[in-house]
Amino acid sequence: MNISAWAIRTPLPVILLFVILTALGLKSYATLPITYFPAINVPAVGVTVEEPAAAPGQIETEITRLIENSVAGLSDIKEISSIISEGRSETAVEFEIGVPIDRAVSDVRDAVTKIRDRLPAAIDEPIIERIDSENQPVATYSAHNSSMSAEELSFFIDDVVVRKLQGLDGIGRVELVGTVNREIHVLLKAERLAPLGLTASSVSDQVAASQFNLPSGRGNVDAQNMTVATKAAVSTLDQLATIRLSLPQGKSVSLSDVAVVADTTEKRQDFARLDGEPAVGFTVYKALGAGDVDVAEKLARALEEIAGTSPGTEFKIVDDSVTLTLANFLSARSTLIEGAILAVVVVFLFLRDWRATLIAAVSLPLSVIPTFWVMELAGFSLNMLSLLAITLVAGILVDDSIVEIENIVRHKNLGKSAFKAAIDASDEIGLAVIAISAAIIAVFAPVGMMAGEIGQYFRQFGLTVAIAVFFSLLVARMVTPLIAAYFLTSPSKVLVEGRLVAGYRGVVDLAIRWRWITAGLAAGLFALTIVLAGFLPSAFLPAQDTGRMTVSIELPPGSTLADNEEVSDLIDRRLKTIEDIKTVFVRAGSGSDGVRDIRKAVIVMTIADRDQRKLPLSQIRERAEALLRAIPDLRFEFVNDRGGRDVSFAILSANGEQASTAARAILTGMRSNPMFVNPASSEATRQPELSVVVSPERAADLGVSAREVATAIRVATLGDADSRLPSFKDSGRLIPIRTLAEEAGIDRLEKLRQLRIMTSSGALLPLEAVARLEQGESVSVINRMERQRRVEIGADLAVGITQGEGIAALRNLPSVRALPPEVELLATGDSDSKDSVFSSFAFAMIAGLSLVVIVLILLFGNPLTPLTIVTPLPLALSGVVASLILTGHPVSLPVVIGILMLMGIVVKNSIMLVDFAVELERSGLRRREATIEACAERLRPIVMTTLAMVAGMVPAALGHEIGGEFRAPMAVAVIGGLIVSTVLSLVVVPACHVLIADLSDVMKRLARMNGCGGKPGRSEA
């Protein structure tokens, strides 16, 4: 007894099974996290080392290279990269997928510990921590309270808001934006220090030494056991001003005699602006695996509670990713519903029976809802890729049930009862339905098993399709026949073969008669398709309208933070003249790459909703570019939502000068090519540098070390390193005390030359006695990859130029072709992702096709039958190429996904034709008659299921909703491939079936002649 007959005769277990699965699915749907991308876990460790005011070149030599060489010996390392800026080295160590992150952190920490004593003594302690791969912020808020100063509001956010938010489930870290931190400054009067024999360093050291409360032991005092503590720290600023400083002559002076103690704020290295007004706020990042929407809701409720308990405090959302995530979820859900409705309408137009249509319609929710339960068990989320999978299979999920119900209706119209028709039809079509579902699962299972970071992204996509199709198979084999047997009670209809079917019989007969010519024409069409495909443009991802634009700006070398504020305010005013730009948020002090630099800023523009815009997004960007281009000496570049540009690549070389020379030559070539817009490199500008060149002979004679010179200059200009600053305790709050020269203390070279340096004998000498000053330039940022110098180059592409065309033009530049062997060009960003993703999908396609063939061989028991079944695959590619040419879409990731899906669904038609033809041949018909009869009988279900799937794809192909830019090219490719492959396979498959079956007979006769036995089929005599 087959499973369908068992379900019909014992319906209760089947009903209970799907009631339970549906209940579990609904519960899971309500609790599944909603995210934009799947959660990925890339084991990566960051090593951050700071040495205040040190030049990038010095840090590279003394710190970064030592760390890179030490960690390079660890096992399972995939990539080592570093970014070096003024006073800071950041090294990222990425391990292979599967390495436990705790082991990775421990290994890196041990490697750094081994070379710790070789690192400069002046550095802060290295910070070693895991790098969160889900590094996208959920939301950025600004805070406002008219009764608080910027410093008070900053402390309120740090002390109250951050503490409250970090206690919420799902929130990872909170990053402060534009905050102003309180500091106590001891401003030295340079003219008072020298006569007293004091230096900035000696004052700083004495102030630090006076601010300690130290435990001093424990003892029995007056018969009581007590702890002993030594307290030297002052409790008020007046007391700080009166502390005594020891002089070389054995005397002392009050701190107030040589300095002014000021309760102020730290010297700012960044700022934030919202619509031209100063902003103080914070950015919230979610924890790994948490849902974007859930975190955003908790965040909003928590801020509402804080505002309620803090009168006058207001929070305003500045930028968020949740709006796009939620809109993508809602649009995918509506696309699924619209597609399902259209598919059901197609079924009704063919069957003209509302009962049969309702049975087919039930299969979609019964397939989708249990899928949510398995997704929850697997740790999946409702993200762009899993929703894409469910949207894609909308037509496929009703496909199996359509095949079942159409065959049941056909049997019922032969005069059978609904009960008998359901049993006979489900038994007849069972192998075909199983083969169709097994083929689709075989195609998508390898996608779910892809390795590496790409595999983590697409695992949920491939497995969600496979899971949904499996449940669709269960519904088609168990639920559809069951409902049909008891519910399909409408009167039988006598079917008369129409002129269309009769004409189709004639076409099939002609194709079989001239089968070699038919097969040759199909092969010729495939060859033409391959030729045309070579002219199609390519890209990684289609351009998406996210409702925001991001631009990174950079001011000329030597610019100050005040210059940055002035230019940022000017940009804000100009951008606000574009009516469709609603808000402008400026975050200065670093670029889009995260490197700290007071000359850089990132500007985020929020655009009006699509239905409220007066201009399309492309024109808004063009106007913004024109306004930015009008500002003199301003470098800028638009970055996509992934933080990159249209084309990006890196120049690598062990020799930094060679890498720079090659990068400059390539930039020159790109600027002369109209395809590239605004090309720029990571070292296009150099910053002014003042070198203090110490004379070793004079320094040795006078008893002065180079380290003492560096320390004296740093303390006088910046103050001591943050980690070594003493603190002033105020109401439980620790306020750093920074000793440095007055603002005008060292504002000219001559004053720096007269800076006093203490010798080993205690004497004071001017700096010019042991060193000379030289003005020059140095790189502001050094990038490294795989322990080589790296120069990053990026560019936008002109309108109408795809990423593939841009990369090809880049590789054809004379400067690229002439690169020396010591210099390597490496794709990065989207350019790198495109190559790796496409190659991974190519492997998944080959693996999927191999599995399909294996499954079909096992199901049909013949190694040659699958050759007939897979003949629609090259025909489907013809439809894909034609649809892309007609619509103008490039070959992108969504198109590749569509081709992958076609591999599973286009074999459906040939499976139904070949399976029925084999059955008829076994019943006694000759091969030609059996094939023609099978084609005539299966014409209606083939056309019906194809149109149902096409109808299910139409809403996605229109791409009118948020996120539709990604789904549209894929749906267009699937629709084109489906239509062309269906029309052609109805003619080509019968011809190929007879051709290959005849070949099989010949092989059997040869085998029998060689004594191997075998029985030929009923071929045409």
mmCIF file of C-alpha atoms in Angstrom, residues 365-675:
data_model
loop_
_atom_site.group_PDB
_atom_site.id
_atom_site.type_symbol
_atom_site.label_atom_id
_atom_site.label_comp_id
_atom_site.label_asym_id
_atom_site.label_seq_id
_atom_site.Cartn_x
_atom_site.Cartn_y
_atom_site.Cartn_z
ATOM 1 C CA PRO A 365 0.035 27.240 4.145
ATOM 2 C CA LEU A 366 0.411 23.584 5.129
ATOM 3 C CA SER A 367 3.887 23.598 3.548
ATOM 4 C CA VAL A 368 5.087 27.030 4.676
ATOM 5 C CA ILE A 369 3.880 27.082 8.285
ATOM 6 C CA PRO A 370 5.656 23.878 9.442
ATOM 7 C CA THR A 371 8.796 25.218 7.772
ATOM 8 C CA PHE A 372 8.941 27.977 10.408
ATOM 9 C CA TRP A 373 9.104 25.331 13.131
ATOM 10 C CA VAL A 374 12.137 23.622 11.589
ATOM 11 C CA MET A 375 13.731 27.047 11.001
ATOM 12 C CA GLU A 376 13.442 27.785 14.719
ATOM 13 C CA LEU A 377 14.938 24.407 15.625
ATOM 14 C CA ALA A 378 17.867 25.136 13.287
ATOM 15 C CA GLY A 379 18.467 28.594 14.785
ATOM 16 C CA PHE A 380 17.398 30.478 11.657
ATOM 17 C CA SER A 381 15.811 33.922 11.505
ATOM 18 C CA LEU A 382 13.368 35.681 9.222
ATOM 19 C CA ASN A 383 15.990 37.503 7.169
ATOM 20 C CA MET A 384 16.401 38.637 3.590
ATOM 21 C CA LEU A 385 17.672 35.267 2.395
ATOM 22 C CA SER A 386 15.303 32.953 4.270
ATOM 23 C CA LEU A 387 12.367 35.148 3.248
ATOM 24 C CA LEU A 388 13.697 35.108 -0.293
ATOM 25 C CA ALA A 389 13.644 31.308 -0.171
ATOM 26 C CA ILE A 390 10.023 31.210 0.974
ATOM 27 C CA THR A 391 9.005 33.822 -1.596
ATOM 28 C CA LEU A 392 10.724 31.875 -4.366
ATOM 29 C CA VAL A 393 9.033 28.588 -3.564
ATOM 30 C CA ALA A 394 5.528 30.064 -3.421
ATOM 31 C CA GLY A 395 4.693 28.609 -6.825
ATOM 32 C CA ILE A 396 6.673 25.434 -6.248
ATOM 33 C CA LEU A 397 4.857 24.600 -3.009
ATOM 34 C CA VAL A 398 1.531 24.310 -4.803
ATOM 35 C CA ASP A 399 3.162 22.572 -7.753
ATOM 36 C CA ASP A 400 3.153 19.038 -6.311
ATOM 37 C CA SER A 401 -0.418 19.408 -5.153
ATOM 38 C CA ILE A 402 -1.460 20.747 -8.556
ATOM 39 C CA VAL A 403 0.030 17.686 -10.229
ATOM 40 C CA GLU A 404 -1.808 15.424 -7.760
ATOM 41 C CA ILE A 405 -5.164 17.177 -7.927
ATOM 42 C CA GLU A 406 -5.091 17.497 -11.727
ATOM 43 C CA ASN A 407 -4.474 13.787 -12.081
ATOM 44 C CA ILE A 408 -7.226 13.005 -9.584
ATOM 45 C CA VAL A 409 -9.649 15.226 -11.513
ATOM 46 C CA ARG A 410 -8.642 13.464 -14.751
ATOM 47 C CA HIS A 411 -9.336 10.045 -13.241
ATOM 48 C CA LYS A 412 -12.604 11.267 -11.774
ATOM 49 C CA ASN A 413 -13.683 12.477 -15.207
ATOM 50 C CA LEU A 414 -13.155 8.907 -16.439
ATOM 51 C CA GLY A 415 -16.199 7.953 -14.333
ATOM 52 C CA LYS A 416 -14.507 6.903 -11.102
ATOM 53 C CA SER A 417 -15.682 7.936 -7.656
ATOM 54 C CA ALA A 418 -13.675 10.576 -5.835
ATOM 55 C CA PHE A 419 -12.367 7.940 -3.419
ATOM 56 C CA LYS A 420 -11.288 5.562 -6.181
ATOM 57 C CA ALA A 421 -9.915 8.386 -8.344
ATOM 58 C CA ALA A 422 -7.783 9.682 -5.456
ATOM 59 C CA ILE A 423 -6.243 6.266 -4.794
ATOM 60 C CA ASP A 424 -5.579 5.406 -8.442
ATOM 61 C CA ALA A 425 -4.324 8.859 -9.460
ATOM 62 C CA SER A 426 -1.984 9.250 -6.502
ATOM 63 C CA ASP A 427 -0.527 5.813 -7.155
ATOM 64 C CA GLU A 428 -0.025 6.605 -10.838
ATOM 65 C CA ILE A 429 1.639 9.965 -10.321
ATOM 66 C CA GLY A 430 3.543 9.090 -7.108
ATOM 67 C CA LEU A 431 6.962 8.474 -8.636
ATOM 68 C CA ALA A 432 6.817 11.693 -10.665
ATOM 69 C CA VAL A 433 5.862 13.801 -7.637
ATOM 70 C CA ILE A 434 8.613 12.275 -5.508
ATOM 71 C CA ALA A 435 11.152 12.760 -8.305
ATOM 72 C CA ILE A 436 10.168 16.420 -8.765
ATOM 73 C CA SER A 437 10.563 17.218 -5.049
ATOM 74 C CA ALA A 438 13.718 15.135 -4.719
ATOM 75 C CA ALA A 439 15.307 17.013 -7.647
ATOM 76 C CA ILE A 440 14.600 20.393 -6.048
ATOM 77 C CA ILE A 441 15.902 19.263 -2.665
ATOM 78 C CA ALA A 442 19.012 17.815 -4.336
ATOM 79 C CA VAL A 443 19.710 21.166 -5.993
ATOM 80 C CA PHE A 444 19.366 23.312 -2.886
ATOM 81 C CA ALA A 445 20.887 21.043 -0.258
ATOM 82 C CA PRO A 446 24.470 21.784 -1.509
ATOM 83 C CA VAL A 447 23.752 25.516 -1.200
ATOM 84 C CA GLY A 448 22.994 24.961 2.462
ATOM 85 C CA MET A 449 26.296 23.125 2.832
ATOM 86 C CA MET A 450 28.599 25.712 1.210
ATOM 87 C CA ALA A 451 31.745 26.320 3.214
ATOM 88 C CA GLY A 452 33.229 29.522 4.587
ATOM 89 C CA GLU A 453 31.665 32.872 5.358
ATOM 90 C CA ILE A 454 29.622 32.739 2.145
ATOM 91 C CA GLY A 455 28.198 29.418 3.294
ATOM 92 C CA GLN A 456 27.019 30.982 6.557
ATOM 93 C CA TYR A 457 25.082 33.580 4.588
ATOM 94 C CA PHE A 458 23.399 31.128 2.210
ATOM 95 C CA ARG A 459 22.954 28.166 4.531
ATOM 96 C CA GLN A 460 19.565 29.439 5.619
ATOM 97 C CA PHE A 461 18.516 30.100 2.020
ATOM 98 C CA GLY A 462 19.307 26.636 0.679
ATOM 99 C CA LEU A 463 18.004 24.679 3.658
ATOM 100 C CA THR A 464 14.804 26.740 3.928
ATOM 101 C CA VAL A 465 13.949 25.871 0.311
ATOM 102 C CA ALA A 466 14.739 22.193 0.923
ATOM 103 C CA ILE A 467 12.657 22.090 4.116
ATOM 104 C CA ALA A 468 9.657 23.806 2.515
ATOM 105 C CA VAL A 469 9.764 21.503 -0.523
ATOM 106 C CA PHE A 470 9.944 18.456 1.767
ATOM 107 C CA PHE A 471 6.794 19.559 3.578
ATOM 108 C CA SER A 472 5.224 20.273 0.188
ATOM 109 C CA LEU A 473 5.932 16.665 -0.774
ATOM 110 C CA LEU A 474 4.303 15.412 2.429
ATOM 111 C CA VAL A 475 1.239 17.547 1.730
ATOM 112 C CA ALA A 476 1.008 16.373 -1.883
ATOM 113 C CA ARG A 477 1.339 12.677 -1.010
ATOM 114 C CA MET A 478 -0.804 12.676 2.117
ATOM 115 C CA VAL A 479 -3.103 15.670 2.533
ATOM 116 C CA THR A 480 -4.086 16.425 -1.078
ATOM 117 C CA PRO A 481 -5.301 12.868 -1.915
ATOM 118 C CA LEU A 482 -7.015 12.654 1.486
ATOM 119 C CA ILE A 483 -9.024 15.853 1.046
ATOM 120 C CA ALA A 484 -9.778 15.040 -2.587
ATOM 121 C CA ALA A 485 -11.159 11.605 -1.698
ATOM 122 C CA TYR A 486 -13.739 13.062 0.694
ATOM 123 C CA PHE A 487 -14.225 16.614 -0.558
ATOM 124 C CA LEU A 488 -14.046 16.406 -4.361
ATOM 125 C CA THR A 489 -17.724 15.538 -4.839
ATOM 126 C CA SER A 490 -18.547 17.722 -7.851
ATOM 127 C CA PRO A 491 -20.018 15.895 -10.899
ATOM 128 C CA SER A 492 -17.615 14.363 -13.388
ATOM 129 C CA LYS A 493 -17.017 16.093 -16.698
ATOM 130 C CA VAL A 494 -16.499 14.359 -20.008
ATOM 131 C CA LEU A 495 -13.276 15.743 -21.437
ATOM 132 C CA VAL A 496 -13.047 16.144 -25.189
ATOM 133 C CA GLU A 497 -9.642 16.621 -26.724
ATOM 134 C CA GLY A 498 -9.503 20.114 -28.173
ATOM 135 C CA ARG A 499 -7.812 21.406 -31.277
ATOM 136 C CA LEU A 500 -4.855 22.652 -29.248
ATOM 137 C CA VAL A 501 -4.052 19.177 -27.935
ATOM 138 C CA ALA A 502 -4.640 17.646 -31.383
ATOM 139 C CA GLY A 503 -2.304 20.155 -32.952
ATOM 140 C CA TYR A 504 0.269 19.495 -30.229
ATOM 141 C CA ARG A 505 0.101 15.758 -31.018
ATOM 142 C CA GLY A 506 1.021 16.561 -34.594
ATOM 143 C CA VAL A 507 3.963 18.738 -33.524
ATOM 144 C CA VAL A 508 5.292 16.036 -31.178
ATOM 145 C CA ASP A 509 4.917 13.396 -33.891
ATOM 146 C CA LEU A 510 6.890 15.588 -36.286
ATOM 147 C CA ALA A 511 9.597 16.269 -33.635
ATOM 148 C CA ILE A 512 9.981 12.541 -32.944
ATOM 149 C CA ARG A 513 10.068 11.716 -36.658
ATOM 150 C CA TRP A 514 12.895 14.249 -37.139
ATOM 151 C CA ARG A 515 14.404 13.722 -33.699
ATOM 152 C CA TRP A 516 18.015 14.167 -34.777
ATOM 153 C CA ILE A 517 17.179 17.536 -36.333
ATOM 154 C CA THR A 518 15.157 18.500 -33.232
ATOM 155 C CA ALA A 519 18.058 17.650 -30.957
ATOM 156 C CA GLY A 520 20.480 19.469 -33.266
ATOM 157 C CA LEU A 521 18.344 22.629 -33.252
ATOM 158 C CA ALA A 522 18.200 22.528 -29.450
ATOM 159 C CA ALA A 523 21.983 22.176 -29.290
ATOM 160 C CA GLY A 524 22.375 25.080 -31.713
ATOM 161 C CA LEU A 525 20.108 27.247 -29.556
ATOM 162 C CA PHE A 526 22.202 26.411 -26.497
ATOM 163 C CA ALA A 527 25.399 27.333 -28.366
ATOM 164 C CA LEU A 528 23.841 30.668 -29.381
ATOM 165 C CA THR A 529 22.835 31.217 -25.752
ATOM 166 C CA ILE A 530 26.412 30.727 -24.571
ATOM 167 C CA VAL A 531 27.645 33.256 -27.126
ATOM 168 C CA LEU A 532 25.028 35.846 -26.131
ATOM 169 C CA ALA A 533 25.670 35.247 -22.437
ATOM 170 C CA GLY A 534 29.246 36.408 -22.939
ATOM 171 C CA PHE A 535 27.953 39.881 -23.839
ATOM 172 C CA LEU A 536 25.777 40.251 -20.735
ATOM 173 C CA PRO A 537 27.060 42.737 -18.151
ATOM 174 C CA SER A 538 27.716 41.454 -14.637
ATOM 175 C CA ALA A 539 27.560 42.869 -11.124
ATOM 176 C CA PHE A 540 27.663 41.553 -7.574
ATOM 177 C CA LEU A 541 24.390 43.012 -6.310
ATOM 178 C CA PRO A 542 21.764 45.219 -7.982
ATOM 179 C CA ALA A 543 21.545 48.792 -6.760
ATOM 180 C CA GLN A 544 19.108 49.019 -3.848
ATOM 181 C CA ASP A 545 17.095 51.965 -2.595
ATOM 182 C CA THR A 546 17.505 51.889 1.179
ATOM 183 C CA GLY A 547 16.188 55.403 1.759
ATOM 184 C CA ARG A 548 19.580 56.733 2.806
ATOM 185 C CA MET A 549 22.879 57.855 1.297
ATOM 186 C CA THR A 550 26.272 57.841 2.973
ATOM 187 C CA VAL A 551 29.253 59.925 1.947
ATOM 188 C CA SER A 552 32.716 60.008 3.485
ATOM 189 C CA ILE A 553 34.603 63.328 3.335
ATOM 190 C CA GLU A 554 38.243 64.246 3.923
ATOM 191 C CA LEU A 555 39.784 67.700 4.342
ATOM 192 C CA PRO A 556 43.283 68.718 3.175
ATOM 193 C CA PRO A 557 46.350 67.779 5.257
ATOM 194 C CA GLY A 558 46.899 70.018 8.259
ATOM 195 C CA SER A 559 43.200 70.813 8.718
ATOM 196 C CA THR A 560 41.938 71.111 12.271
ATOM 197 C CA LEU A 561 38.771 69.862 13.926
ATOM 198 C CA ALA A 562 37.422 73.431 13.752
ATOM 199 C CA ASP A 563 37.954 73.359 9.974
ATOM 200 C CA ASN A 564 36.041 70.089 9.850
ATOM 201 C CA GLU A 565 33.148 71.640 11.789
ATOM 202 C CA GLU A 566 33.026 74.620 9.447
ATOM 203 C CA VAL A 567 33.013 72.461 6.292
ATOM 204 C CA SER A 568 30.494 70.014 7.756
ATOM 205 C CA ASP A 569 28.099 72.836 8.565
ATOM 206 C CA LEU A 570 28.519 74.175 5.021
ATOM 207 C CA ILE A 571 27.770 70.732 3.573
ATOM 208 C CA ASP A 572 24.708 70.419 5.781
ATOM 209 C CA ARG A 573 23.318 73.742 4.564
ATOM 210 C CA ARG A 574 23.913 72.871 0.925
ATOM 211 C CA LEU A 575 22.468 69.372 1.144
ATOM 212 C CA LYS A 576 19.324 70.658 2.849
ATOM 213 C CA THR A 577 18.583 72.654 -0.303
ATOM 214 C CA ILE A 578 17.656 69.312 -1.898
ATOM 215 C CA GLU A 579 14.039 68.963 -0.858
ATOM 216 C CA ASP A 580 14.034 65.150 -0.776
ATOM 217 C CA ILE A 581 16.833 65.049 1.823
ATOM 218 C CA LYS A 582 15.064 65.094 5.183
ATOM 219 C CA THR A 583 17.901 64.849 7.721
ATOM 220 C CA VAL A 584 21.680 65.196 7.587
ATOM 221 C CA PHE A 585 23.717 63.505 10.311
ATOM 222 C CA VAL A 586 27.454 64.247 10.516
ATOM 223 C CA ARG A 587 29.824 62.080 12.515
ATOM 224 C CA ALA A 588 33.330 63.551 12.386
ATOM 225 C CA GLY A 589 36.637 62.284 13.679
ATOM 226 C CA SER A 590 36.873 59.139 11.551
ATOM 227 C CA GLY A 591 36.134 57.973 8.025
ATOM 228 C CA SER A 592 33.983 55.169 6.670
ATOM 229 C CA ASP A 593 36.885 52.777 7.318
ATOM 230 C CA GLY A 594 36.737 53.568 11.044
ATOM 231 C CA VAL A 595 40.251 55.071 11.176
ATOM 232 C CA ARG A 596 40.440 58.020 13.558
ATOM 233 C CA ASP A 597 41.355 61.283 11.839
ATOM 234 C CA ILE A 598 40.134 64.769 12.702
ATOM 235 C CA ARG A 599 40.149 65.641 8.979
ATOM 236 C CA LYS A 600 37.502 63.030 8.140
ATOM 237 C CA ALA A 601 33.762 62.726 8.633
ATOM 238 C CA VAL A 602 30.907 60.466 7.592
ATOM 239 C CA ILE A 603 27.660 62.106 6.513
ATOM 240 C CA VAL A 604 24.411 60.121 6.475
ATOM 241 C CA MET A 605 21.477 61.589 4.538
ATOM 242 C CA THR A 606 17.978 60.290 5.184
ATOM 243 C CA ILE A 607 15.840 60.424 2.046
ATOM 244 C CA ALA A 608 12.070 60.879 1.894
ATOM 245 C CA ASP A 609 9.862 57.829 1.362
ATOM 246 C CA ARG A 610 9.612 56.618 -2.214
ATOM 247 C CA ASP A 611 6.051 57.765 -2.737
ATOM 248 C CA GLN A 612 6.851 61.252 -1.422
ATOM 249 C CA ARG A 613 9.978 62.019 -3.465
ATOM 250 C CA LYS A 614 10.080 64.564 -6.206
ATOM 251 C CA LEU A 615 13.279 63.107 -7.694
ATOM 252 C CA PRO A 616 14.506 59.515 -8.092
ATOM 253 C CA LEU A 617 17.376 58.463 -5.869
ATOM 254 C CA SER A 618 19.907 58.575 -8.728
ATOM 255 C CA GLN A 619 19.150 62.232 -9.424
ATOM 256 C CA ILE A 620 19.271 63.081 -5.718
ATOM 257 C CA ARG A 621 22.752 61.595 -5.604
ATOM 258 C CA GLU A 622 23.836 63.488 -8.721
ATOM 259 C CA ARG A 623 22.706 66.793 -7.184
ATOM 260 C CA ALA A 624 24.463 65.972 -3.915
ATOM 261 C CA GLU A 625 27.666 65.143 -5.804
ATOM 262 C CA ALA A 626 27.492 68.457 -7.663
ATOM 263 C CA LEU A 627 27.091 70.386 -4.408
ATOM 264 C CA LEU A 628 30.041 68.581 -2.788
ATOM 265 C CA ARG A 629 32.207 69.030 -5.866
ATOM 266 C CA ALA A 630 31.763 72.783 -5.591
ATOM 267 C CA ILE A 631 33.537 72.868 -2.209
ATOM 268 C CA PRO A 632 37.272 73.488 -2.800
ATOM 269 C CA ASP A 633 39.912 71.062 -1.509
ATOM 270 C CA LEU A 634 37.316 68.523 -0.392
ATOM 271 C CA ARG A 635 37.753 64.819 -1.085
ATOM 272 C CA PHE A 636 34.595 62.763 -0.863
ATOM 273 C CA GLU A 637 33.306 59.350 -1.839
ATOM 274 C CA PHE A 638 29.857 57.788 -1.659
ATOM 275 C CA VAL A 639 29.829 54.394 0.035
ATOM 276 C CA ASN A 640 27.201 51.694 -0.175
ATOM 277 C CA ASP A 641 25.436 50.050 2.758
ATOM 278 C CA ARG A 642 28.279 47.562 3.038
ATOM 279 C CA GLY A 643 30.761 50.411 3.563
ATOM 280 C CA GLY A 644 32.448 50.009 0.180
ATOM 281 C CA ARG A 645 32.434 51.449 -3.317
ATOM 282 C CA ASP A 646 31.382 50.102 -6.712
ATOM 283 C CA VAL A 647 34.900 48.895 -7.510
ATOM 284 C CA SER A 648 37.590 48.370 -4.885
ATOM 285 C CA PHE A 649 40.910 46.582 -4.853
ATOM 286 C CA ALA A 650 44.214 46.595 -3.003
ATOM 287 C CA ILE A 651 47.838 46.914 -4.116
ATOM 288 C CA LEU A 652 50.094 44.672 -2.014
ATOM 289 C CA SER A 653 53.863 44.702 -1.762
ATOM 290 C CA ALA A 654 56.500 44.040 0.882
ATOM 291 C CA ASN A 655 58.073 47.298 -0.291
ATOM 292 C CA GLY A 656 55.855 50.202 0.718
ATOM 293 C CA GLU A 657 57.344 52.580 -1.844
ATOM 294 C CA GLN A 658 56.678 50.097 -4.666
ATOM 295 C CA ALA A 659 53.052 49.749 -3.573
ATOM 296 C CA SER A 660 52.646 53.545 -3.484
ATOM 297 C CA THR A 661 54.243 54.009 -6.916
ATOM 298 C CA ALA A 662 52.017 51.340 -8.474
ATOM 299 C CA ALA A 663 48.917 52.811 -6.817
ATOM 300 C CA ARG A 664 49.680 56.304 -8.124
ATOM 301 C CA ALA A 665 50.137 54.955 -11.670
ATOM 302 C CA ILE A 666 46.847 53.053 -11.531
ATOM 303 C CA LEU A 667 45.026 56.103 -10.140
ATOM 304 C CA THR A 668 46.329 58.177 -13.035
ATOM 305 C CA GLY A 669 45.027 55.606 -15.513
ATOM 306 C CA MET A 670 41.628 55.422 -13.807
ATOM 307 C CA ARG A 671 41.225 59.194 -13.831
ATOM 308 C CA SER A 672 41.726 59.234 -17.598
ATOM 309 C CA ASN A 673 39.045 56.564 -18.095
ATOM 310 C CA PRO A 674 35.469 57.925 -18.149
ATOM 311 C CA MET A 675 34.134 54.630 -16.738
#
